Amino acid sequence: DQQVKQNSPSLSVQEGRISILNCDYTNSMFDYFLWYKKYPAEGPTFLISISSIKDKNEDGRFTVFLNKSAKHLSLHIVPSQPGDSAVYFCAASALGGANSKLTFGKGITLSVRP
Amino acid sequence: DAGVTQSPTHLIKTRGQQVTLRCSPKSGHDTVSWYQQALGQGPQFIFQYYEEEERQRGNFPDRFSGHQFPNYSSELNVNALLLGDSALYLCASSVQGGGTEAFFGQGTRLTVV
């Protein structure tokens, strides 16, 4: 039973446009959410996080939106750059933030076309 | 700052053998978690160590065991290897009671033949 779902395996966008990566979760105990980016042959790199007490968090070109009632979050990248091409993982934890067990989705492969 | 370092980067083992993977956490971090990432899947939590004790464990059999040393480094041991244990093994470090994210190493690619 997958508790964190990234239903779209891939996304392709034009450079300069917005990339929207979606993530759904089923476990109501999740209260902290993170996005990681992964390049081939490297470990996941932290991008941005959001606590369940917020509905939006922004860091430069990256914004994460959380809709608790829909158990849905999304990562917006504006403007998208070719260097953003990577696999993006959505992750969630319960009652412990980043120190607790992280449950990951399967990932979305983002391709940004020049 | 060296970040999280894992060794070895690649490893090939035969079914039934045992393997030990190593992880040095980011400087200042005291908590180490291990994840298994199978091909086409997201990382799956194996267990977490803090103060040299296993604090949380995911849904993995007892063949998977670990250890944390006084300097916070950690080992992951897998006994009686199965073909299905072939995966990328990721180590993540964090600060217990603080910090907003876990930092990952580059992983160890284990192939069981």
Short mmCIF file of C-alpha atoms in Angstrom, two decimals:
data_model
loop_
_atom_site.label_atom_id
_atom_site.label_comp_id
_atom_site.label_asym_id
_atom_site.label_seq_id
_atom_site.Cartn_x
_atom_site.Cartn_y
_atom_site.Cartn_z
CA ASP A 1 0.00 0.00 0.00
CA GLN A 2 1.67 3.17 -1.20
CA GLN A 3 1.11 5.97 1.26
CA VAL A 4 2.84 8.59 -0.93
CA LYS A 5 1.91 8.61 -4.59
CA GLN A 6 3.46 10.40 -7.50
CA ASN A 7 1.15 9.26 -10.25
CA SER A 8 2.85 10.89 -13.19
CA PRO A 9 6.17 9.16 -13.92
CA SER A 10 7.48 11.93 -16.13
CA LEU A 11 7.02 15.57 -17.10
CA SER A 12 8.52 17.58 -19.95
CA VAL A 13 8.45 21.40 -20.00
CA GLN A 14 10.02 24.18 -22.02
CA GLU A 15 12.83 26.21 -20.47
CA GLY A 16 11.45 29.35 -18.81
CA ARG A 17 8.00 27.89 -18.25
CA ILE A 18 6.51 26.60 -15.01
CA SER A 19 6.96 22.99 -13.88
CA ILE A 20 4.28 21.60 -11.59
CA LEU A 21 5.01 18.30 -9.87
CA ASN A 22 2.19 16.67 -7.96
CA CYS A 23 2.11 14.34 -4.97
CA ASP A 24 -0.76 12.70 -3.06
CA TYR A 25 -0.69 10.97 0.30
CA THR A 26 -3.09 8.74 2.19
CA ASN A 27 -1.75 8.69 5.77
CA SER A 28 -3.43 11.36 7.91
CA MET A 29 -0.58 11.13 10.43
CA PHE A 30 1.87 12.73 8.01
CA ASP A 31 2.65 16.24 9.21
CA TYR A 32 5.87 17.12 7.42
CA PHE A 33 6.60 16.97 3.72
CA LEU A 34 9.79 17.29 1.73
CA TRP A 35 10.88 17.38 -1.90
CA TYR A 36 14.20 15.90 -2.97
CA LYS A 37 15.93 16.08 -6.33
CA LYS A 38 18.12 13.27 -7.60
CA TYR A 39 20.63 13.23 -10.44
CA PRO A 40 21.97 9.92 -11.77
CA ALA A 41 24.81 8.46 -9.67
CA GLU A 42 24.14 10.94 -6.87
CA GLY A 43 22.15 10.78 -3.67
CA PRO A 44 18.91 12.73 -3.25
CA THR A 45 19.40 16.43 -2.54
CA PHE A 46 16.97 18.31 -0.32
CA LEU A 47 15.00 21.03 -2.12
CA ILE A 48 12.25 22.37 0.08
CA SER A 49 9.93 21.28 2.88
CA ILE A 50 6.64 22.25 4.43
CA SER A 51 5.00 21.62 7.77
CA SER A 52 1.32 20.74 7.96
CA ILE A 53 0.63 23.98 9.81
CA LYS A 54 1.40 25.88 6.61
CA ASP A 55 -0.13 25.77 3.15
CA LYS A 56 2.74 27.35 1.23
CA ASN A 57 6.49 27.61 1.45
CA GLU A 58 8.71 29.46 -0.98
CA ASP A 59 12.45 29.33 -1.62
CA GLY A 60 13.68 31.16 -4.68
CA ARG A 61 12.33 29.48 -7.81
CA PHE A 62 10.75 26.67 -5.78
CA THR A 63 7.35 26.82 -4.08
CA VAL A 64 5.56 23.97 -2.36
CA PHE A 65 1.79 24.08 -1.81
CA LEU A 66 -0.01 21.84 0.67
CA ASN A 67 -3.74 21.09 0.57
CA LYS A 68 -4.40 19.04 3.71
CA SER A 69 -8.07 18.45 3.04
CA ALA A 70 -7.23 16.92 -0.34
CA LYS A 71 -4.06 15.24 1.00
CA HIS A 72 -2.22 16.77 -1.92
CA LEU A 73 0.94 18.76 -2.37
CA SER A 74 2.65 20.23 -5.37
CA LEU A 75 6.05 21.63 -6.21
CA HIS A 76 6.20 24.60 -8.56
CA ILE A 77 9.44 25.53 -10.30
CA VAL A 78 9.44 28.95 -11.97
CA PRO A 79 11.17 29.55 -14.29
CA SER A 80 12.30 26.05 -15.21
CA GLN A 81 15.92 25.64 -16.27
CA PRO A 82 17.67 22.77 -18.11
CA GLY A 83 19.68 22.07 -14.94
CA ASP A 84 16.42 21.23 -13.20
CA SER A 85 16.18 18.04 -15.27
CA ALA A 86 16.30 15.26 -12.67
CA VAL A 87 14.11 12.83 -10.73
CA TYR A 88 12.01 14.54 -8.06
CA PHE A 89 10.84 12.63 -5.00
CA CYS A 90 8.07 13.66 -2.67
CA ALA A 91 8.53 12.42 0.91
CA ALA A 92 6.48 12.58 4.10
CA SER A 93 7.01 11.94 7.78
CA ALA A 94 4.87 11.71 10.88
CA LEU A 95 5.54 13.22 14.30
CA GLY A 96 9.21 13.77 13.91
CA GLY A 97 9.99 15.97 10.97
CA ALA A 98 13.13 15.10 9.09
CA ASN A 99 14.35 12.94 12.00
CA SER A 100 11.56 10.48 11.57
CA LYS A 101 11.12 7.77 8.99
CA LEU A 102 10.59 9.32 5.56
CA THR A 103 8.08 7.67 3.23
CA PHE A 104 8.88 8.39 -0.40
CA GLY A 105 6.90 8.36 -3.61
CA LYS A 106 8.26 6.64 -6.72
CA GLY A 107 9.53 9.88 -8.19
CA ILE A 108 8.84 12.01 -11.26
CA THR A 109 11.40 12.47 -14.02
CA LEU A 110 11.42 16.12 -15.07
CA SER A 111 12.92 17.06 -18.43
CA VAL A 112 13.38 20.75 -19.18
CA ARG A 113 13.84 21.39 -22.93
CA PRO A 114 16.13 24.26 -23.97
CA ASP B 1 32.34 19.96 4.95
CA ALA B 2 32.45 16.49 3.40
CA GLY B 3 28.74 15.84 3.67
CA VAL B 4 27.50 12.27 3.99
CA THR B 5 29.98 9.73 2.65
CA GLN B 6 29.28 6.10 1.87
CA SER B 7 31.56 3.22 0.99
CA PRO B 8 31.96 1.32 -1.19
CA THR B 9 30.21 2.97 -4.16
CA HIS B 10 29.63 -0.32 -5.97
CA LEU B 11 29.62 -3.91 -4.81
CA ILE B 12 28.90 -7.30 -6.38
CA LYS B 13 28.06 -10.24 -4.12
CA THR B 14 26.85 -13.81 -4.60
CA ARG B 15 23.56 -15.12 -3.26
CA GLY B 16 23.90 -16.31 0.32
CA GLN B 17 26.84 -14.09 1.11
CA GLN B 18 26.94 -11.34 3.69
CA VAL B 19 27.69 -7.65 3.04
CA THR B 20 28.60 -4.61 5.13
CA LEU B 21 28.02 -1.07 3.93
CA ARG B 22 29.44 1.99 5.67
CA CYS B 23 28.31 5.56 6.22
CA SER B 24 29.89 8.65 7.75
CA PRO B 25 27.33 11.34 8.58
CA LYS B 26 27.60 15.01 7.81
CA SER B 27 29.64 16.91 10.40
CA GLY B 28 27.48 17.86 13.38
CA HIS B 29 24.84 15.21 12.65
CA ASP B 30 24.11 12.50 15.21
CA THR B 31 21.36 10.43 13.57
CA VAL B 32 21.78 8.00 10.69
CA SER B 33 19.02 6.41 8.64
CA TRP B 34 19.35 3.74 5.95
CA TYR B 35 17.15 3.39 2.87
CA GLN B 36 16.90 0.84 0.07
CA GLN B 37 16.04 2.10 -3.41
CA ALA B 38 15.08 -0.57 -5.91
CA LEU B 39 15.07 0.24 -9.61
CA GLY B 40 12.16 2.50 -10.56
CA GLN B 41 11.07 2.93 -6.93
CA GLY B 42 11.48 5.56 -4.28
CA PRO B 43 13.77 4.97 -1.30
CA GLN B 44 12.33 2.67 1.38
CA PHE B 45 13.19 3.18 5.03
CA ILE B 46 15.19 0.33 6.61
CA PHE B 47 16.06 1.68 10.05
CA GLN B 48 17.42 4.64 11.99
CA TYR B 49 20.20 4.85 14.56
CA TYR B 50 20.69 7.42 17.28
CA GLU B 51 22.91 7.17 20.37
CA GLU B 52 24.16 3.82 19.06
CA GLU B 53 20.70 2.27 19.24
CA GLU B 54 18.15 1.33 16.61
CA ARG B 55 15.30 3.80 17.13
CA GLN B 56 12.93 3.04 14.28
CA ARG B 57 12.67 0.17 11.86
CA GLY B 58 10.88 -0.26 8.56
CA ASN B 59 9.38 -3.41 7.12
CA PHE B 60 12.62 -5.31 6.50
CA PRO B 61 13.55 -8.81 7.72
CA ASP B 62 16.06 -9.52 10.47
CA ARG B 63 18.67 -10.27 7.80
CA PHE B 64 19.12 -6.51 7.75
CA SER B 65 20.96 -5.24 10.80
CA GLY B 66 22.99 -2.22 11.67
CA HIS B 67 25.29 -0.52 14.06
CA GLN B 68 26.21 3.00 15.04
CA PHE B 69 29.60 3.87 16.49
CA PRO B 70 30.48 6.53 19.10
CA ASN B 71 31.66 8.85 16.30
CA TYR B 72 28.11 8.60 14.80
CA SER B 73 29.24 6.61 11.76
CA SER B 74 27.13 3.60 10.89
CA GLU B 75 27.17 0.21 9.19
CA LEU B 76 24.42 -1.70 7.45
CA ASN B 77 24.80 -5.48 7.38
CA VAL B 78 22.78 -7.81 5.21
CA ASN B 79 23.05 -11.58 5.73
CA ALA B 80 22.07 -14.43 3.41
CA LEU B 81 21.82 -12.16 0.38
CA LEU B 82 18.97 -12.69 -2.07
CA LEU B 83 18.78 -11.56 -5.69
CA GLY B 84 16.03 -9.18 -4.59
CA ASP B 85 18.46 -7.35 -2.31
CA SER B 86 20.06 -5.81 -5.40
CA ALA B 87 19.43 -2.08 -5.02
CA LEU B 88 20.93 1.30 -4.25
CA TYR B 89 21.45 1.65 -0.50
CA LEU B 90 21.28 5.20 0.75
CA CYS B 91 22.43 6.60 4.04
CA ALA B 92 20.94 9.83 5.39
CA SER B 93 22.07 11.87 8.36
CA SER B 94 20.24 14.43 10.44
CA VAL B 95 20.25 16.15 13.80
CA GLN B 96 18.02 14.61 16.47
CA GLY B 97 15.56 17.18 17.72
CA GLY B 98 16.50 19.80 15.19
CA GLY B 99 17.02 20.56 11.54
CA THR B 100 14.51 20.55 8.76
CA GLU B 101 15.92 17.95 6.40
CA ALA B 102 17.99 14.81 6.15
CA PHE B 103 21.12 14.85 4.00
CA PHE B 104 21.79 11.84 1.81
CA GLY B 105 24.99 10.21 0.66
CA GLN B 106 25.57 9.15 -2.94
CA GLY B 107 24.65 5.56 -2.13
CA THR B 108 26.15 2.10 -2.53
CA ARG B 109 25.01 0.14 -5.56
CA LEU B 110 24.73 -3.52 -4.49
CA THR B 111 24.33 -6.21 -7.11
CA VAL B 112 23.60 -9.76 -6.00
CA VAL B 113 24.31 -12.47 -8.60
#
